[in-house]
Short mmCIF file of C-alpha atoms in Angstrom, two decimals:
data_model
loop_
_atom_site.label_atom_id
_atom_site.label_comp_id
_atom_site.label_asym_id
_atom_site.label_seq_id
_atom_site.Cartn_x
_atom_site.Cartn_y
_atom_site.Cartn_z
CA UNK T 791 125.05 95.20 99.38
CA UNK T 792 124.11 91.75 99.64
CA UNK T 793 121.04 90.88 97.87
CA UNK T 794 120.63 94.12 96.62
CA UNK T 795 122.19 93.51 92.68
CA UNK T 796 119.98 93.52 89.79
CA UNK T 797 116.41 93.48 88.55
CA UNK T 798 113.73 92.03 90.53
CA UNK T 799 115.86 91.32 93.72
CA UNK T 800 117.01 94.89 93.26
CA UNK T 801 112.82 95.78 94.15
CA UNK T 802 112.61 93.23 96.66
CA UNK T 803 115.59 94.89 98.65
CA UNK T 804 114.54 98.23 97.68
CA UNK T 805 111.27 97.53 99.85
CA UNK T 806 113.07 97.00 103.57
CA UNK T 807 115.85 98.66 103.27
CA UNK T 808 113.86 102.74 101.86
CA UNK T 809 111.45 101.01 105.12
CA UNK T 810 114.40 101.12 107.30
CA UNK T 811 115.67 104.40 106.39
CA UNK T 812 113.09 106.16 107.26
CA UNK T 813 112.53 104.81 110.05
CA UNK T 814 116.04 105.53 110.96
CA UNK T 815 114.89 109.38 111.18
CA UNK T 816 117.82 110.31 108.61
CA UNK T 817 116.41 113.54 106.78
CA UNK T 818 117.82 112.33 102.98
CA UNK T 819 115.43 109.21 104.01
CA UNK T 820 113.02 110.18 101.69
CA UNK T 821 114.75 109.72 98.20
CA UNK T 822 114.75 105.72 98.46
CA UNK T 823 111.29 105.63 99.50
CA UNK T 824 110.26 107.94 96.64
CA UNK T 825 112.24 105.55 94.01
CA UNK T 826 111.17 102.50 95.22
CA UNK T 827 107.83 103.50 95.14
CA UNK T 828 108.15 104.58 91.95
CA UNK T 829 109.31 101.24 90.92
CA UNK T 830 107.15 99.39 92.92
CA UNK T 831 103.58 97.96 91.60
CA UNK T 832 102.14 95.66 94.15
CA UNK T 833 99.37 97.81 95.37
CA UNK T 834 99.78 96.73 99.15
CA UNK T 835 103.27 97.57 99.24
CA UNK T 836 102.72 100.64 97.62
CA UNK T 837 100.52 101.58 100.61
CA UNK T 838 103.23 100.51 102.98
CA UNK T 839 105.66 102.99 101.26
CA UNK T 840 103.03 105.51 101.29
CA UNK T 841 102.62 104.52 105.11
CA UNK T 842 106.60 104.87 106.21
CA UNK T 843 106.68 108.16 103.98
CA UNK T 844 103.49 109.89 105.53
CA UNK T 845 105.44 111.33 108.36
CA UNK T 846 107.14 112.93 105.93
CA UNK T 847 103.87 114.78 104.32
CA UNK T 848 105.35 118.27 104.46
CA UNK T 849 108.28 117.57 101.98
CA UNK T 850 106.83 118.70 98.47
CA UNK T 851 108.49 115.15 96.73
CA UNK T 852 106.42 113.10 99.33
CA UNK T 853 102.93 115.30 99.45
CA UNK T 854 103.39 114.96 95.52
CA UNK T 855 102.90 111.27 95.98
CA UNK T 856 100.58 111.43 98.35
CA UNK T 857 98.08 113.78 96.58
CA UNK T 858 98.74 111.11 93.61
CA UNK T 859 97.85 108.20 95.69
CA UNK T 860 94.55 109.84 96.52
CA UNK T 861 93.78 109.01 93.00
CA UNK T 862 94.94 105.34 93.02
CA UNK T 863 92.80 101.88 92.18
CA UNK T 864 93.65 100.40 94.67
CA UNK T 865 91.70 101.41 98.24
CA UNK T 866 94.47 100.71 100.37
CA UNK T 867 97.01 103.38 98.67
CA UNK T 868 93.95 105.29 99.09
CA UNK T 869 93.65 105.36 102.44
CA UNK T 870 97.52 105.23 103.52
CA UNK T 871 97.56 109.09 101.32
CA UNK T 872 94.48 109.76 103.37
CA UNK T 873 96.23 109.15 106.69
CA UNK T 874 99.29 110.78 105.17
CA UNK T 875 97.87 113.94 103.94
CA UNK T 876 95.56 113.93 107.41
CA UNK T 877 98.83 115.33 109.05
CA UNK T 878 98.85 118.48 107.08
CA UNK T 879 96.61 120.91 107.68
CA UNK T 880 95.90 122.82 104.54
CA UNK T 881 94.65 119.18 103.03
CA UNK T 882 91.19 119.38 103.82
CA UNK T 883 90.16 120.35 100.51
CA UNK T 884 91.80 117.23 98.99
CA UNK T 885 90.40 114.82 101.53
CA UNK T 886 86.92 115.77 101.03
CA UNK T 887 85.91 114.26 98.18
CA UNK T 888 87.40 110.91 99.72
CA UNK T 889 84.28 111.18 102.51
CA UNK T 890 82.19 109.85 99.50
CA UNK T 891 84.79 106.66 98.26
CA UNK T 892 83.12 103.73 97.53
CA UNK T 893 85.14 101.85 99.74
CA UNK T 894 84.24 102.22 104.12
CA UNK T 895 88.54 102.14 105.28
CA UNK T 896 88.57 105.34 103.03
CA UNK T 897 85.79 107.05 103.83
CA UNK T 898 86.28 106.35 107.72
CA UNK T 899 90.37 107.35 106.99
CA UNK T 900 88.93 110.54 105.51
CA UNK T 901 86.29 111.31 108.23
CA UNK T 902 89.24 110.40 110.71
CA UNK T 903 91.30 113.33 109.03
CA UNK T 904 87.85 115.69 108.36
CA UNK T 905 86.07 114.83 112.08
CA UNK T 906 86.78 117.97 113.25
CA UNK T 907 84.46 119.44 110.41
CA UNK T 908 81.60 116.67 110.53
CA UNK T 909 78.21 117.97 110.93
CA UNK T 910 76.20 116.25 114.07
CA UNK T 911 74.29 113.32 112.17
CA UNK T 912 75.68 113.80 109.23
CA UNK T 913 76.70 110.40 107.23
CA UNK T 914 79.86 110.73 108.13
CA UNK T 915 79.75 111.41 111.33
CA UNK T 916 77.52 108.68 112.01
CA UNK T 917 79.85 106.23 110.18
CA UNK T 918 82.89 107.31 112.14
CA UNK T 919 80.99 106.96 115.40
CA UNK T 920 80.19 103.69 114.55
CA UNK T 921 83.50 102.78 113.93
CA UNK T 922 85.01 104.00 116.80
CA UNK T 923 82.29 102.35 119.41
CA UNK T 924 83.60 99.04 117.91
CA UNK T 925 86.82 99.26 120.00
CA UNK T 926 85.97 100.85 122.63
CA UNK T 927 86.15 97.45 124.33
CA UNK T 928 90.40 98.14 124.13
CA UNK T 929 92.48 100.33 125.15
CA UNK T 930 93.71 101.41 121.74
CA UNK T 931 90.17 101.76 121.06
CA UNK T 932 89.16 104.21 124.37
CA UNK T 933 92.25 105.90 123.28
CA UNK T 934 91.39 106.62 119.93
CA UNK T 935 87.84 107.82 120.54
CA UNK T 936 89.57 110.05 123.01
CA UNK T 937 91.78 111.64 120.69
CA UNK T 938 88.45 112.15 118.60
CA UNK T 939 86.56 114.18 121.21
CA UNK T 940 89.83 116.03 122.23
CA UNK T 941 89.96 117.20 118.69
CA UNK T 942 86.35 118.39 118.77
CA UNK T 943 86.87 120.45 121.57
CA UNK T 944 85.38 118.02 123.61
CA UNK T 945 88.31 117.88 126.43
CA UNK T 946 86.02 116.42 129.27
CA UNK T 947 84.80 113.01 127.14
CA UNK T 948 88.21 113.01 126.11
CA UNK T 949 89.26 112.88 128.97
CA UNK T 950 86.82 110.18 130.43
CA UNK T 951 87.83 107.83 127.75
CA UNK T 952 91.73 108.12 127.97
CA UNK T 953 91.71 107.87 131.46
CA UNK T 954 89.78 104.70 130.92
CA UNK T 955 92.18 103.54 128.24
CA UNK T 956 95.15 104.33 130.51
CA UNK T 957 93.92 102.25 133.78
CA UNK T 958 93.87 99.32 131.34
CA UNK T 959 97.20 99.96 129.70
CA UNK T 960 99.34 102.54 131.96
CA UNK T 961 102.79 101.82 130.70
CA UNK T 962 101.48 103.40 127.17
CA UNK T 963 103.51 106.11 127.06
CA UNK T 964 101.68 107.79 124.05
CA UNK T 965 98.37 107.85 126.15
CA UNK T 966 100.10 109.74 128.99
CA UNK T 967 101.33 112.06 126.46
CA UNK T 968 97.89 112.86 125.03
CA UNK T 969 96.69 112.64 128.38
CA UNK T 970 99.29 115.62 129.24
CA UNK T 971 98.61 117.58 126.26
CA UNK T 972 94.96 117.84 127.48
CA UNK T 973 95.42 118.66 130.89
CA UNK T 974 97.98 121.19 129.80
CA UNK T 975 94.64 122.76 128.02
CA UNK T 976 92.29 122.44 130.67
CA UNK T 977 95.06 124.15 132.77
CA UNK T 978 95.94 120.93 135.22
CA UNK T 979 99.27 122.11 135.17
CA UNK T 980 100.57 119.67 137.95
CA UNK T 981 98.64 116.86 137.12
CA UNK T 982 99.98 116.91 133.37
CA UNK T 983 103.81 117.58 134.57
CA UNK T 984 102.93 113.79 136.30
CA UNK T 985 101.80 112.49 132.64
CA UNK T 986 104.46 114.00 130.84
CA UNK T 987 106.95 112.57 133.30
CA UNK T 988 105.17 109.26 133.57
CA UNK T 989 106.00 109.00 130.15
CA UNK T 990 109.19 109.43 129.88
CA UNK T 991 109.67 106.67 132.43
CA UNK T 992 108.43 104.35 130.84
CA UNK T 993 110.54 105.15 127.69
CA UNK T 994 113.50 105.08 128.84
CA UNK T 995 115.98 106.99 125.97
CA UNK T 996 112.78 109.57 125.82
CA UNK T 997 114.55 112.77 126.94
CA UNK T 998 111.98 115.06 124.83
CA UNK T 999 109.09 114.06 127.83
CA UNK T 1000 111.25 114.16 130.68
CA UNK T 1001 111.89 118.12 129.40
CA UNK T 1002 108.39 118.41 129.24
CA UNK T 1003 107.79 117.10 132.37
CA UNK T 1004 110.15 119.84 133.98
CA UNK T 1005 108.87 122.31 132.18
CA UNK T 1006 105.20 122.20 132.86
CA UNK T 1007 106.31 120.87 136.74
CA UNK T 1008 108.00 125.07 136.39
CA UNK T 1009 104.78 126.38 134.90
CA UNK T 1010 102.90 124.72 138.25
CA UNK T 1011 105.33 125.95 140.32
CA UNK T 1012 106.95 122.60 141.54
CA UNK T 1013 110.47 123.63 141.15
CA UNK T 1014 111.82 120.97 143.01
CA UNK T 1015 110.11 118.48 140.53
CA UNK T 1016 111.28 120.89 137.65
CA UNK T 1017 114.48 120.19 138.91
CA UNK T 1018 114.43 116.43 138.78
CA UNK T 1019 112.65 116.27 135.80
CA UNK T 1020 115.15 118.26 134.08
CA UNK T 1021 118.28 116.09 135.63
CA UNK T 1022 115.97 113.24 134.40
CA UNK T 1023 116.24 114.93 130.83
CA UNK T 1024 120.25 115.88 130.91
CA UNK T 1025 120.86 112.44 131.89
CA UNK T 1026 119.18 111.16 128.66
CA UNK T 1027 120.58 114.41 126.37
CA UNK T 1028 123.65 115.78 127.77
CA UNK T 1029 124.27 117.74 124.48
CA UNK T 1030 120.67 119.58 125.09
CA UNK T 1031 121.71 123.04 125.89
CA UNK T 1032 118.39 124.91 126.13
CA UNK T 1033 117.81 121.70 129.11
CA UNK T 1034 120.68 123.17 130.85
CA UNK T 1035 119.70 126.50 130.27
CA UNK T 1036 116.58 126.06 131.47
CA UNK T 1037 117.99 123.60 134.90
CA UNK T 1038 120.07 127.15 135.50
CA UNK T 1039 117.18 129.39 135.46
CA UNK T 1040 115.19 126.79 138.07
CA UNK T 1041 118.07 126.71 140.22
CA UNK T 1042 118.46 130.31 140.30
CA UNK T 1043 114.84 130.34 141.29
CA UNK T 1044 116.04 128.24 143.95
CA UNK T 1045 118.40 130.41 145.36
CA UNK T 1046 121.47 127.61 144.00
CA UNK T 1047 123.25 130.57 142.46
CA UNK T 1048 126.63 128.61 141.95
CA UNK T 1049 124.85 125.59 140.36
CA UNK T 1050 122.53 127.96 138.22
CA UNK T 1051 126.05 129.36 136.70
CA UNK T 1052 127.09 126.30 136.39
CA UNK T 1053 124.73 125.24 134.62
CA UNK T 1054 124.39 127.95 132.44
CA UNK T 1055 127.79 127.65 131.73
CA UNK T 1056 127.02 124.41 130.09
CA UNK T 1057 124.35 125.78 127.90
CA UNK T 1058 127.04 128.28 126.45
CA UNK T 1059 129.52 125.35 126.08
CA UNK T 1060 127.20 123.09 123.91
CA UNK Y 741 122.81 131.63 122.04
CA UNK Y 742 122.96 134.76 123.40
CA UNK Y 743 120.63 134.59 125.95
CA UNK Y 744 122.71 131.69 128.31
CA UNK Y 745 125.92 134.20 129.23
CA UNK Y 746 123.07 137.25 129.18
CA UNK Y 747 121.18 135.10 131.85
CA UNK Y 748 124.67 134.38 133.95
CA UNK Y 749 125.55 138.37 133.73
CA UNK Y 750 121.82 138.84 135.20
CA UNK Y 751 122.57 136.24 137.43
CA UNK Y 752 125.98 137.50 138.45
CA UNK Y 753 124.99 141.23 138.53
CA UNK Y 754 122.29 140.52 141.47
CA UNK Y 755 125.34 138.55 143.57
CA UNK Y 756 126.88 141.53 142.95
CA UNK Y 757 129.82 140.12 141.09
CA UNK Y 758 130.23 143.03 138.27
CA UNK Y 759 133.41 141.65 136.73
CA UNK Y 760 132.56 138.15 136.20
CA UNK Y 761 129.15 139.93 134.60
CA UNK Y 762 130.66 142.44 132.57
CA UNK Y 763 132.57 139.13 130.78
CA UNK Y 764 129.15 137.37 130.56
CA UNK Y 765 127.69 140.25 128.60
CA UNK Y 766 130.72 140.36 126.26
CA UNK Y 767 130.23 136.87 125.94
CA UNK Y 768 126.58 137.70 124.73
CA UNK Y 769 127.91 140.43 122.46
CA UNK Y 770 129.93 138.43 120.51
CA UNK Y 771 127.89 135.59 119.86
CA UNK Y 772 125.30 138.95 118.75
CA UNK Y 773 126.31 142.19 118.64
CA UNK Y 774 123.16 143.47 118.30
CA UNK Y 775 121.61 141.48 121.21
CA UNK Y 776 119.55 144.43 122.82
CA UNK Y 777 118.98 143.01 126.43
CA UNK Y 778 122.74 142.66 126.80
CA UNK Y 779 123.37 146.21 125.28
CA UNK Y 780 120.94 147.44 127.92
CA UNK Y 781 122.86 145.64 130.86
CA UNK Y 782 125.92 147.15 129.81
CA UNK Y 783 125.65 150.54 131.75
CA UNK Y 784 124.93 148.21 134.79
CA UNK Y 785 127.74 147.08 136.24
#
């Protein structure tokens, strides 16, 4: 508890350590967060707690915040509830009247969260576009216009522009999950399995892509790469049980009837 | 899970190994009794 006694030095502890807990995953993470931001009046790090709690947007406590934060002086807790409440998608309604905020990081947070609604030529739209042509010169920036497009429906562009992004930065495992996701929609099976397993080597404790990877390498047919993929994912998660569940029905497929039990067996165990 | 020892008594029924099924599917029973895909492999072997 050192440093954490008292007053003002109670605040300034309060700050990293709600930061850390949530980052930490922990499901009670929320309740620090939500006191110390309570507690907390320095507009920027208000927005930082507001930042750390927006993956959290679906607990009532934290879109209660959120929604408040909407209303706040200050633009940047403005636009952190923006990118907060983006996640949630019955928020629309209480984003739209942030497409008209004085302040351009709000309004482009708000189009961000809205694009999929913004009429051709519109303001909005136009302002958005603008924004994201300034980076298209990185990879973030290719990226992010990609993820735009992809969310209009626009899975070709989309795909132009990630595929761009990734050549410059391949090891992003992020883009080759996006990159999956949208040839999982266009129905490039085989190709995405690749993404989805490129990913999860280059993330090395990321057992949720290698199950991906098997699973979609299953859906193309590759059962040999299901089968790897899968290992790949047990390897990572032993305690996984719908993994070993799912390495018993591929090896079944593969005529390994012994192995498939075993397998199975496994599952049941867990 | 009812569904792992229901997909070993599938498994084992095709190898033709109705004993080491039959135990699968009560397996799959009592994790849930009312697990229809097991009840329905239960005339089987």
């Amino acid at each position: 508890m050192y440093g954490c006694v008292g007053g003002e030095r109670h605040r300034l502890c309060q700050r990293p350590c709600s930061g850390a807990a949530l980052q930490s995953g922990s499901p009670a993470a929320s309740a620090p967060a939500l006191a110390a931001l309570a507690k907390e009046d320095v507009p920027a790090w208000r927005a930082t707690l507001l930042e750390l709690l927006a993956p959290r947007a679906s607990e009532p406590a934290v879109r209660s915040v959120l929604e408040a934060g909407l209303h706040a002086a200050d633009p940047l807790e403005r636009a952190a509830a923006v990118r907060g409440l983006g996640r949630i998608s019955d928020s629309a309604p209480l984003l739209r009247p942030l497409l008209q905020d004085p302040v351009r990081l709000v309004r482009i947070d708000a189009a961000w969260a809205l694009s999929t609604e913004l009429p051709e030529g519109s303001p909005q739209r136009v302002e958005l576009d603008s924004y994201l042509r300034l980076g298209l010169d990185q990879p973030s920036g290719l990226a992010r216009l990609g993820m735009d497009l992809a969310n209009r429906g626009r899975l070709d562009g989309a795909m132009v522009n990630l595929e761009r992004a990734s050549i410059r930065d391949s090891r992003d495992s992020e883009l080759n999950l996006l990159i999956a996701q949208i040839l999982v929609r266009q129905g490039k099976t085989a190709e995405a399995a690749e993404r989805y397993l490129r990913a999860a080597q280059n993330r090395p404790d990321d057992a949720e892509s290698a199950y991906r990877a098997a699973l979609t390498f299953a859906d193309a047919g590759l059962n040999s790469e299901a089968e790897k993929a899968m290992r790949l994912c047990l390897q990572r998660d032993p305690a996984r049980h719908r993994a070993w569940y799912n390495l018993g029905l591929l090896l079944v497929k593969r005529g390994m009837i012994e192995e498939a039990l075993e397998a199975l067996s496994c599952a049941e165990q867990i | 899970m009812p569904d792992y020892p229901y997909a070993s008594a599938t498994i084992l029924l095709q190898a033709g190994r109705k004993f080491e099924a039959a135990n699968a599917i009560n397996r799959a029973l009592k994790v849930a009794p009312g697990f229809a895909p097991a009840r329905a492999l239960l005339g089987a072997p």
